[in-house]
Short mmCIF file of C-alpha atoms in Angstrom, two decimals:
data_model
loop_
_atom_site.label_atom_id
_atom_site.label_comp_id
_atom_site.label_asym_id
_atom_site.label_seq_id
_atom_site.Cartn_x
_atom_site.Cartn_y
_atom_site.Cartn_z
CA UNK A 1 0.00 0.00 0.00
CA UNK A 2 2.85 2.40 0.87
CA UNK A 3 4.55 1.63 -2.44
CA UNK A 4 1.34 2.37 -4.36
CA UNK A 5 0.85 5.69 -2.54
CA UNK A 6 4.44 6.74 -3.31
CA UNK A 7 3.97 5.88 -7.00
CA UNK A 8 0.77 7.96 -7.19
CA UNK A 9 2.48 10.97 -5.64
CA UNK A 10 5.31 10.76 -8.16
CA UNK A 11 2.85 10.65 -11.06
CA UNK A 12 1.00 13.68 -9.77
CA UNK A 13 4.23 15.64 -9.38
CA UNK A 14 5.20 14.84 -12.96
CA UNK A 15 1.77 15.29 -14.53
CA UNK A 16 0.49 18.52 -12.94
CA UNK A 17 3.03 21.29 -13.21
CA UNK A 18 2.26 24.31 -11.04
CA UNK A 19 3.53 27.84 -11.64
CA UNK A 20 6.93 28.50 -10.15
CA UNK A 21 8.02 31.61 -8.33
CA UNK A 22 11.02 31.88 -10.68
CA UNK A 23 10.96 33.57 -14.08
CA UNK A 24 11.34 30.23 -15.86
CA UNK A 25 9.26 27.05 -15.71
CA UNK A 26 10.88 23.73 -16.60
CA UNK A 27 8.64 20.91 -17.83
CA UNK A 28 9.10 17.18 -18.12
CA UNK A 29 7.14 14.74 -20.22
CA UNK A 30 4.91 12.31 -18.36
CA UNK A 31 5.10 9.63 -21.05
CA UNK A 32 7.92 7.18 -21.58
CA UNK A 33 7.48 7.09 -25.38
CA UNK A 34 10.58 8.23 -27.26
CA UNK A 35 8.43 10.09 -29.85
CA UNK A 36 5.55 11.50 -27.80
CA UNK A 37 5.62 14.02 -24.98
CA UNK A 38 2.37 14.02 -23.00
CA UNK A 39 1.70 16.60 -20.29
CA UNK A 40 -1.45 15.73 -18.39
CA UNK A 41 -1.89 19.13 -16.77
CA UNK A 42 -0.11 22.45 -17.20
CA UNK A 43 -0.86 25.59 -15.18
CA UNK A 44 0.77 28.51 -16.98
CA UNK A 45 -1.09 31.73 -16.29
CA UNK A 46 1.77 34.23 -16.63
CA UNK A 47 2.95 34.48 -20.27
CA UNK A 48 5.84 36.74 -19.26
CA UNK A 49 7.58 33.71 -17.75
CA UNK A 50 9.94 31.57 -19.82
CA UNK A 51 9.13 27.94 -20.54
CA UNK A 52 11.51 25.05 -21.20
CA UNK A 53 10.97 21.34 -21.82
CA UNK A 54 13.86 19.34 -20.43
CA UNK A 55 13.41 15.97 -22.15
CA UNK A 56 11.98 17.00 -25.52
CA UNK A 57 14.99 15.85 -27.55
CA UNK A 58 13.97 13.45 -30.32
CA UNK A 59 10.22 13.71 -29.64
CA UNK A 60 7.87 14.72 -32.46
CA UNK A 61 4.44 14.73 -30.81
CA UNK A 62 3.35 17.07 -27.99
CA UNK A 63 0.02 16.72 -26.20
CA UNK A 64 -1.12 19.01 -23.39
CA UNK A 65 -4.29 17.39 -22.14
CA UNK A 66 -5.52 19.91 -19.58
CA UNK A 67 -4.74 22.61 -17.10
CA UNK A 68 -4.94 26.40 -17.24
CA UNK A 69 -2.91 28.24 -19.88
CA UNK A 70 -3.09 31.97 -20.63
CA UNK A 71 -0.91 32.24 -23.72
CA UNK A 72 1.97 30.73 -25.67
CA UNK A 73 4.04 33.47 -27.27
CA UNK A 74 6.71 33.14 -29.94
CA UNK A 75 9.48 32.86 -27.34
CA UNK A 76 7.79 29.78 -25.85
CA UNK A 77 7.72 28.03 -29.23
CA UNK A 78 11.39 28.93 -29.80
CA UNK A 79 12.62 27.55 -26.48
CA UNK A 80 10.25 24.70 -25.64
CA UNK A 81 8.27 23.45 -28.66
CA UNK A 82 10.34 24.05 -31.79
CA UNK A 83 11.36 20.39 -32.21
CA UNK A 84 7.79 19.09 -32.41
CA UNK A 85 5.84 18.40 -35.60
CA UNK A 86 2.41 17.63 -34.14
CA UNK A 87 0.94 19.68 -31.28
CA UNK A 88 -2.36 19.02 -29.53
CA UNK A 89 -3.70 21.34 -26.82
CA UNK A 90 -6.82 20.29 -24.94
CA UNK A 91 -9.35 22.46 -23.16
CA UNK A 92 -7.11 24.82 -21.21
CA UNK A 93 -8.67 28.25 -21.79
CA UNK A 94 -5.76 29.20 -24.08
CA UNK A 95 -6.12 32.73 -25.52
CA UNK A 96 -2.95 33.15 -27.63
CA UNK A 97 -1.01 30.50 -29.55
CA UNK A 98 2.35 30.56 -31.31
CA UNK A 99 2.99 28.57 -34.50
CA UNK A 100 6.53 27.40 -35.14
CA UNK A 101 7.74 26.76 -38.68
CA UNK A 102 8.41 23.08 -37.87
CA UNK A 103 4.79 22.38 -36.89
CA UNK A 104 2.99 20.14 -39.36
CA UNK A 105 -0.26 19.66 -37.42
CA UNK A 106 -1.80 21.85 -34.70
CA UNK A 107 -5.03 20.99 -32.86
CA UNK A 108 -6.24 23.58 -30.34
CA UNK A 109 -10.03 23.33 -30.42
CA UNK A 110 -12.47 24.32 -27.64
CA UNK A 111 -10.38 27.10 -26.17
CA UNK A 112 -10.58 30.91 -26.05
CA UNK A 113 -8.10 31.70 -28.83
CA UNK A 114 -8.30 35.20 -30.24
CA UNK A 115 -4.69 35.69 -31.42
CA UNK A 116 -2.29 33.54 -33.46
CA UNK A 117 1.44 34.36 -33.37
CA UNK A 118 3.30 33.20 -36.50
CA UNK A 119 7.01 32.46 -36.20
CA UNK A 120 9.16 35.55 -36.68
CA UNK A 121 12.37 33.61 -37.29
CA UNK A 122 13.20 32.64 -40.89
CA UNK A 123 12.09 33.82 -44.33
CA UNK A 124 9.03 36.02 -44.82
CA UNK A 125 7.52 34.44 -47.93
CA UNK A 126 5.62 31.82 -45.94
CA UNK A 127 7.27 28.89 -47.69
CA UNK A 128 9.23 28.02 -44.54
CA UNK A 129 6.07 26.92 -42.71
CA UNK A 130 5.42 23.18 -42.83
CA UNK A 131 1.95 23.47 -41.32
CA UNK A 132 -0.57 21.29 -43.19
CA UNK A 133 -3.44 20.80 -40.70
CA UNK A 134 -4.78 23.53 -38.42
CA UNK A 135 -7.89 22.91 -36.32
CA UNK A 136 -9.06 25.93 -34.31
CA UNK A 137 -12.81 25.39 -34.14
CA UNK A 138 -14.82 26.58 -31.11
CA UNK A 139 -12.58 29.53 -30.29
CA UNK A 140 -12.93 33.33 -30.43
CA UNK A 141 -11.02 34.31 -33.58
CA UNK A 142 -12.34 37.43 -35.32
CA UNK A 143 -9.93 37.53 -38.28
CA UNK A 144 -7.95 35.18 -40.53
CA UNK A 145 -5.21 37.75 -41.22
CA UNK A 146 -2.54 35.94 -39.15
CA UNK A 147 -3.19 32.67 -40.98
CA UNK A 148 -2.33 33.92 -44.45
CA UNK A 149 1.37 33.00 -44.10
CA UNK A 150 0.68 29.25 -43.87
CA UNK A 151 1.01 28.54 -47.58
CA UNK A 152 1.28 24.76 -47.21
CA UNK A 153 -2.03 24.31 -45.42
CA UNK A 154 -4.23 21.46 -46.61
CA UNK A 155 -6.93 21.48 -43.95
CA UNK A 156 -8.21 24.51 -42.02
CA UNK A 157 -10.98 24.26 -39.42
CA UNK A 158 -12.39 27.56 -38.15
CA UNK A 159 -15.94 26.50 -37.28
CA UNK A 160 -17.76 28.30 -34.45
CA UNK A 161 -15.53 31.32 -34.07
CA UNK A 162 -16.44 35.04 -34.27
CA UNK A 163 -15.59 35.77 -37.89
CA UNK A 164 -17.81 38.41 -39.53
CA UNK A 165 -15.97 39.28 -42.75
CA UNK A 166 -14.00 36.76 -44.81
CA UNK A 167 -11.20 37.89 -47.13
CA UNK A 168 -10.59 35.09 -49.65
CA UNK A 169 -7.38 36.82 -50.78
CA UNK A 170 -5.82 35.36 -47.62
CA UNK A 171 -6.12 31.84 -49.06
CA UNK A 172 -5.00 32.69 -52.61
CA UNK A 173 -1.46 31.39 -52.02
CA UNK A 174 -2.61 28.12 -50.36
CA UNK A 175 -2.44 26.04 -53.54
CA UNK A 176 -2.62 22.77 -51.57
CA UNK A 177 -5.65 23.70 -49.45
CA UNK A 178 -8.25 20.91 -49.66
CA UNK A 179 -10.75 21.65 -46.85
CA UNK A 180 -11.80 25.11 -45.69
CA UNK A 181 -14.50 24.88 -43.00
CA UNK A 182 -16.01 28.13 -41.71
CA UNK A 183 -19.49 27.13 -40.51
CA UNK A 184 -21.12 28.55 -37.40
CA UNK A 185 -19.54 32.00 -37.54
CA UNK A 186 -21.09 35.43 -38.16
CA UNK A 187 -19.85 35.88 -41.72
CA UNK A 188 -22.05 38.38 -43.57
CA UNK A 189 -19.66 39.29 -46.39
CA UNK A 190 -17.12 37.33 -48.44
CA UNK A 191 -14.58 39.57 -50.12
CA UNK A 192 -13.20 37.86 -53.22
CA UNK A 193 -10.37 38.99 -55.50
CA UNK A 194 -10.97 39.38 -59.23
CA UNK A 195 -9.31 36.00 -59.73
CA UNK A 196 -8.99 33.27 -57.09
CA UNK A 197 -7.18 30.03 -57.88
CA UNK A 198 -7.50 27.16 -55.38
CA UNK A 199 -6.82 24.06 -57.48
CA UNK A 200 -6.92 21.54 -54.61
CA UNK A 201 -9.97 22.83 -52.70
CA UNK A 202 -12.56 20.03 -52.48
CA UNK A 203 -14.78 21.17 -49.60
CA UNK A 204 -15.95 24.66 -48.58
CA UNK A 205 -18.20 25.05 -45.55
CA UNK A 206 -20.07 28.35 -45.10
CA UNK A 207 -23.22 27.06 -43.40
CA UNK A 208 -24.79 28.71 -40.32
CA UNK A 209 -23.60 32.23 -41.08
CA UNK A 210 -25.43 35.44 -42.06
CA UNK A 211 -24.55 35.73 -45.74
CA UNK A 212 -27.07 37.46 -48.02
CA UNK A 213 -25.21 37.24 -51.35
CA UNK A 214 -22.29 35.02 -52.35
CA UNK A 215 -20.21 35.86 -55.44
CA UNK A 216 -18.01 33.05 -56.78
CA UNK A 217 -17.45 34.63 -60.17
CA UNK A 218 -13.76 34.50 -61.01
CA UNK A 219 -13.09 31.51 -58.75
CA UNK A 220 -11.01 28.72 -60.25
CA UNK A 221 -11.79 25.75 -58.01
CA UNK A 222 -11.85 22.82 -60.39
CA UNK A 223 -11.69 20.28 -57.53
CA UNK A 224 -14.52 21.69 -55.42
CA UNK A 225 -16.99 18.84 -54.77
CA UNK A 226 -18.85 19.90 -51.60
CA UNK A 227 -20.30 23.36 -50.94
CA UNK A 228 -22.22 23.99 -47.69
CA UNK A 229 -24.51 27.06 -47.80
CA UNK A 230 -27.42 26.06 -45.53
CA UNK A 231 -28.80 28.27 -42.74
CA UNK A 232 -27.77 31.69 -44.01
CA UNK A 233 -29.80 34.65 -45.29
CA UNK A 234 -28.81 34.00 -48.90
CA UNK A 235 -30.96 35.35 -51.71
CA UNK A 236 -28.71 34.34 -54.60
CA UNK A 237 -25.30 32.93 -55.56
CA UNK A 238 -23.56 34.62 -58.47
CA UNK A 239 -21.24 32.64 -60.75
CA UNK A 240 -22.42 29.18 -59.68
CA UNK A 241 -22.13 27.92 -63.26
CA UNK A 242 -18.32 28.11 -62.95
CA UNK A 243 -18.29 25.30 -60.34
CA UNK A 244 -18.45 22.54 -62.92
CA UNK A 245 -17.03 19.76 -60.71
CA UNK A 246 -19.44 20.33 -57.85
CA UNK A 247 -20.99 17.09 -56.58
CA UNK A 248 -23.17 18.20 -53.64
CA UNK A 249 -24.51 21.46 -52.26
CA UNK A 250 -26.69 22.34 -49.23
CA UNK A 251 -29.21 25.17 -49.75
CA UNK A 252 -31.91 24.85 -47.05
CA UNK A 253 -32.95 27.55 -44.56
CA UNK A 254 -32.15 30.61 -46.66
CA UNK A 255 -34.09 33.56 -48.12
CA UNK A 256 -33.79 32.57 -51.78
CA UNK A 257 -35.45 34.87 -54.32
CA UNK A 258 -37.54 32.64 -56.59
CA UNK A 259 -36.18 33.91 -59.91
CA UNK A 260 -32.55 33.57 -58.79
CA UNK A 261 -33.23 30.16 -57.23
CA UNK A 262 -34.85 28.92 -60.44
CA UNK A 263 -31.75 29.89 -62.42
CA UNK A 264 -29.48 28.25 -59.84
CA UNK A 265 -31.46 25.01 -59.90
CA UNK A 266 -31.28 24.92 -63.69
CA UNK A 267 -27.47 25.25 -63.51
CA UNK A 268 -27.25 22.55 -60.83
CA UNK A 269 -29.37 20.16 -62.91
CA UNK A 270 -27.21 20.81 -65.96
CA UNK A 271 -24.05 20.01 -63.97
CA UNK A 272 -25.73 17.01 -62.24
CA UNK A 273 -25.18 18.43 -58.76
CA UNK A 274 -27.02 16.84 -55.80
CA UNK A 275 -28.92 19.03 -53.34
CA UNK A 276 -28.07 17.37 -50.04
CA UNK A 277 -30.80 18.92 -47.87
CA UNK A 278 -34.20 20.57 -48.08
CA UNK A 279 -36.78 22.73 -46.34
CA UNK A 280 -39.72 21.14 -44.55
CA UNK A 281 -42.28 23.95 -44.62
CA UNK A 282 -42.79 24.37 -48.37
CA UNK A 283 -43.13 22.40 -51.59
CA UNK A 284 -40.20 24.14 -53.30
CA UNK A 285 -39.76 24.99 -56.95
CA UNK A 286 -38.11 23.40 -59.95
CA UNK A 287 -38.64 19.89 -58.65
CA UNK A 288 -36.69 20.63 -55.44
CA UNK A 289 -37.77 21.06 -51.84
CA UNK A 290 -36.02 24.41 -51.35
CA UNK A 291 -38.23 27.34 -50.34
CA UNK A 292 -38.07 30.74 -52.01
CA UNK A 293 -39.74 34.16 -51.93
CA UNK A 294 -41.32 36.06 -54.79
CA UNK A 295 -39.49 39.24 -53.87
CA UNK A 296 -36.05 39.71 -52.44
CA UNK A 297 -36.58 40.40 -48.75
CA UNK A 298 -33.34 39.30 -47.15
CA UNK A 299 -32.40 41.03 -43.93
CA UNK A 300 -29.11 40.83 -42.23
CA UNK A 301 -29.04 39.61 -38.70
CA UNK A 302 -28.01 42.96 -37.26
CA UNK A 303 -31.02 44.75 -38.84
CA UNK A 304 -33.77 42.83 -37.05
CA UNK A 305 -34.40 45.54 -34.42
CA UNK A 306 -34.62 48.19 -37.14
CA UNK A 307 -37.11 46.09 -39.10
CA UNK A 308 -39.27 45.67 -36.00
CA UNK A 309 -39.30 49.44 -35.50
CA UNK A 310 -40.24 49.90 -39.14
CA UNK A 311 -43.06 47.42 -38.70
CA UNK A 312 -44.44 49.36 -35.72
CA UNK A 313 -44.26 52.61 -37.71
CA UNK A 314 -46.07 51.10 -40.70
CA UNK A 315 -48.71 49.59 -38.46
CA UNK A 316 -49.40 52.96 -36.81
CA UNK A 317 -49.54 54.61 -40.24
CA UNK A 318 -51.94 51.94 -41.47
CA UNK A 319 -54.40 52.41 -38.62
CA UNK A 320 -54.13 56.20 -38.89
CA UNK A 321 -54.99 56.06 -42.60
CA UNK A 322 -57.85 53.66 -41.88
CA UNK A 323 -59.35 56.03 -39.30
CA UNK A 324 -58.92 59.02 -41.62
CA UNK A 325 -60.61 57.17 -44.49
CA UNK A 326 -63.47 56.06 -42.23
CA UNK A 327 -64.12 59.65 -41.10
CA UNK A 328 -63.95 60.90 -44.68
CA UNK A 329 -66.42 58.26 -45.87
CA UNK A 330 -68.84 59.24 -43.08
CA UNK A 331 -68.51 62.92 -43.99
CA UNK A 332 -69.20 62.15 -47.67
CA UNK A 333 -72.23 60.07 -46.74
CA UNK A 334 -73.68 62.80 -44.49
CA UNK A 335 -73.17 65.46 -47.19
CA UNK A 336 -74.78 63.24 -49.78
CA UNK A 337 -77.85 62.57 -47.62
CA UNK A 338 -78.22 66.28 -46.85
CA UNK A 339 -78.03 67.32 -50.50
CA UNK A 340 -80.37 64.53 -51.53
CA UNK A 341 -82.97 65.64 -48.98
CA UNK A 342 -82.74 69.22 -50.27
CA UNK A 343 -83.21 68.07 -53.87
CA UNK A 344 -86.17 65.87 -52.96
CA UNK A 345 -87.78 68.74 -51.07
CA UNK A 346 -87.25 71.11 -54.01
CA UNK A 347 -88.79 68.62 -56.45
CA UNK A 348 -91.80 67.90 -54.23
CA UNK A 349 -92.66 71.62 -53.74
CA UNK A 350 -95.69 72.88 -55.91
CA UNK A 351 -97.51 76.26 -56.26
CA UNK A 352 -100.38 76.66 -53.74
CA UNK A 353 -103.98 77.59 -54.69
CA UNK A 354 -105.05 81.14 -53.96
CA UNK A 355 -108.42 82.51 -52.86
CA UNK A 356 -109.31 86.15 -53.82
CA UNK A 357 -112.11 88.22 -52.32
CA UNK A 358 -114.23 90.34 -54.74
CA UNK A 359 -117.30 92.57 -54.36
CA UNK A 360 -120.56 91.76 -56.09
CA UNK A 361 -120.41 94.96 -58.08
CA UNK A 362 -116.88 94.12 -59.39
CA UNK A 363 -118.28 92.97 -62.70
CA UNK A 364 -121.87 93.85 -63.66
CA UNK A 365 -121.55 92.02 -66.93
CA UNK A 366 -121.14 88.64 -65.26
CA UNK A 367 -124.26 86.48 -65.14
CA UNK A 368 -126.11 86.25 -61.84
CA UNK A 369 -125.06 83.64 -59.47
CA UNK A 370 -126.97 80.39 -59.57
CA UNK A 371 -128.90 79.24 -56.43
CA UNK A 372 -126.53 76.26 -56.17
CA UNK A 373 -123.53 78.58 -55.72
CA UNK A 374 -121.67 78.35 -52.48
CA UNK A 375 -122.88 80.51 -49.61
CA UNK A 376 -121.64 84.05 -49.70
CA UNK A 377 -119.62 85.51 -46.92
CA UNK A 378 -119.63 89.05 -45.60
CA UNK A 379 -116.71 91.36 -46.08
CA UNK A 380 -115.72 92.31 -42.55
CA UNK A 381 -114.75 95.86 -43.62
CA UNK A 382 -117.86 96.80 -45.62
CA UNK A 383 -120.35 94.22 -44.47
CA UNK A 384 -121.21 93.34 -48.11
CA UNK A 385 -121.19 89.72 -49.35
CA UNK A 386 -118.12 88.43 -51.20
CA UNK A 387 -117.49 85.39 -53.35
CA UNK A 388 -114.43 83.00 -53.07
CA UNK A 389 -113.23 81.85 -56.51
CA UNK A 390 -110.25 79.75 -57.57
CA UNK A 391 -107.52 81.67 -59.37
CA UNK A 392 -105.50 79.76 -61.98
CA UNK A 393 -101.79 79.31 -61.26
CA UNK A 394 -99.60 82.00 -62.75
CA UNK A 395 -98.20 81.27 -66.14
CA UNK A 396 -94.65 79.96 -65.73
CA UNK A 397 -91.79 82.01 -67.08
CA UNK A 398 -90.57 81.04 -70.53
CA UNK A 399 -87.53 79.31 -69.02
CA UNK A 400 -86.68 75.61 -68.84
CA UNK A 401 -88.70 73.86 -66.09
CA UNK A 402 -86.69 73.07 -62.94
CA UNK A 403 -83.47 74.51 -64.40
CA UNK A 404 -82.05 75.24 -60.95
CA UNK A 405 -82.81 71.71 -59.72
CA UNK A 406 -81.10 70.13 -62.76
CA UNK A 407 -78.02 72.26 -62.28
CA UNK A 408 -77.84 71.33 -58.60
CA UNK A 409 -78.12 67.65 -59.46
CA UNK A 410 -75.30 67.96 -62.01
CA UNK A 411 -73.05 69.66 -59.47
CA UNK A 412 -73.89 67.01 -56.90
CA UNK A 413 -73.08 64.22 -59.36
CA UNK A 414 -69.74 65.83 -60.20
CA UNK A 415 -68.87 66.20 -56.54
CA UNK A 416 -69.87 62.61 -55.81
CA UNK A 417 -67.72 61.37 -58.71
CA UNK A 418 -64.78 63.39 -57.41
CA UNK A 419 -65.29 61.95 -53.93
CA UNK A 420 -65.56 58.46 -55.41
CA UNK A 421 -62.23 58.93 -57.24
CA UNK A 422 -60.59 60.14 -54.02
CA UNK A 423 -62.02 57.17 -52.17
CA UNK A 424 -60.66 54.73 -54.76
CA UNK A 425 -57.22 56.36 -54.58
CA UNK A 426 -57.13 56.06 -50.79
CA UNK A 427 -58.39 52.49 -50.98
CA UNK A 428 -55.58 51.56 -53.38
CA UNK A 429 -53.03 53.23 -51.09
CA UNK A 430 -54.41 51.29 -48.12
CA UNK A 431 -54.24 48.05 -50.09
CA UNK A 432 -50.59 48.73 -51.00
CA UNK A 433 -49.79 49.54 -47.36
CA UNK A 434 -51.51 46.34 -46.25
CA UNK A 435 -49.51 44.27 -48.76
CA UNK A 436 -46.29 45.88 -47.53
CA UNK A 437 -47.23 45.16 -43.91
CA UNK A 438 -48.02 41.54 -44.76
CA UNK A 439 -44.67 41.07 -46.52
CA UNK A 440 -42.76 42.78 -43.73
CA UNK A 441 -44.55 40.66 -41.13
CA UNK A 442 -43.48 37.48 -42.92
CA UNK A 443 -39.88 38.76 -43.07
CA UNK A 444 -39.84 39.60 -39.36
CA UNK A 445 -41.31 36.22 -38.46
CA UNK A 446 -38.68 34.46 -40.57
CA UNK A 447 -35.88 36.43 -38.92
CA UNK A 448 -37.27 35.64 -35.48
CA UNK A 449 -37.47 31.93 -36.34
CA UNK A 450 -33.88 32.08 -37.65
CA UNK A 451 -32.66 33.83 -34.50
CA UNK A 452 -34.45 31.29 -32.28
CA UNK A 453 -32.97 28.40 -34.28
CA UNK A 454 -29.48 29.81 -34.00
CA UNK A 455 -29.96 30.36 -30.29
CA UNK A 456 -31.05 26.75 -29.91
CA UNK A 457 -27.97 25.60 -31.86
CA UNK A 458 -25.72 27.67 -29.61
CA UNK A 459 -27.44 26.22 -26.53
CA UNK A 460 -26.94 22.66 -27.78
CA UNK A 461 -23.29 23.46 -28.45
CA UNK A 462 -22.82 24.78 -24.91
CA UNK A 463 -24.56 21.72 -23.49
CA UNK A 464 -22.28 19.46 -25.52
CA UNK A 465 -19.25 21.28 -24.19
CA UNK A 466 -20.50 20.95 -20.62
CA UNK A 467 -21.05 17.23 -21.17
CA UNK A 468 -17.51 16.82 -22.50
CA UNK A 469 -16.14 18.81 -19.58
CA UNK A 470 -18.05 16.68 -17.05
CA UNK A 471 -16.75 13.53 -18.69
CA UNK A 472 -13.23 14.91 -18.59
CA UNK A 473 -13.55 15.83 -14.88
CA UNK A 474 -15.05 12.44 -14.02
CA UNK A 475 -12.23 10.71 -15.87
CA UNK A 476 -9.62 12.71 -13.95
CA UNK A 477 -11.34 12.05 -10.64
CA UNK A 478 -11.53 8.35 -11.41
CA UNK A 479 -7.84 8.21 -12.29
CA UNK A 480 -6.90 10.03 -9.09
CA UNK A 481 -9.02 7.71 -6.95
CA UNK A 482 -7.31 4.69 -8.52
#
């Protein structure tokens, strides 16, 4: 039992190297292999300290499995790691990493890398770097500028970083590059030179970004077989007909404009390219299951708040116009009813009968009144009897009957026609506003669904990392208990 306890203590001393109080930290490999140097745990939180590896002579493979590391600067590669060809750094929280010219393969995934330090010793044309495989996925890189010097790269993994703009000129000198994987970033623009020659590139991954337009015109990529474009905001791809050797392409979950998508699908069918995915909420066009929109309505991810504000403004404008039109229609109706009542009253009005009072002696030539004549009344002023007779209506003036009424009706008809034209104009404007609101609502809903989906993807990624970390901790605890 005592022998076992002593052996465990020795292993722990060798495997977990703690920061020293001196300005230099000396490391030893925990493995007995003549080619591999394995360090189970390294705690190096002060990059200003020097770092040396005492038994690295003849070893080609370096693996740092865990610990806490702040940064590896160029001086650390020069003094401790220059002899290695393959370097693997586990989850250590590493923020800065140096790349020596002798490195052939570097794996530093699932860290916090934001800076890469190329080797400053040697020629400056980049040909001195032997690096062929570089895997830096799940880090915090915002630029590829410091990677441009690695001309011999064949495989570059930059998935799930913080890239927003991609300059393809950086890869123009990587004539041996076969796989360039950039999915899960924030890339909204790809800047391409007038001519880009990547003869060995066989796979390009741009899925799960925020691209709206991709221009591959001028690209010479005769070996490109796989192109991943799913889950962006793409409306079109320009120059797709130049990718004659393409075998498979992913297009789902984008904002394709129907006309552009139809042209793309025709090119893909001509070149016998497989569409490797599809949308589930539409029937698609051109015999595919890829959704599209009649009008180009792509919106970048950063403009969602602005679109929501625009939607609120349009909605308020819509209801304001609706209320204004409703009040105007009521005013027109009230005026019409008032004028109509006046016209009806004018038409219905007729001359009234008149009764005139005359004296008996008014006309002595008239025949005497018959006994059947109506009873005579007495004139209250003279006391003499008077007779009530009907007087014929006055002869109308020699003008057109009801001329004023006809003119009023004509004016009323003209006014009503003018109001009707105004009403139709406002109705068309309201219909256009409603169509715009409907289209904008669909765009906002799509952006919200896209944002929710990306949030869910990020959450699953974090959960996966936590699961891996728990497994790693449990493994370490189990090894310590043994």
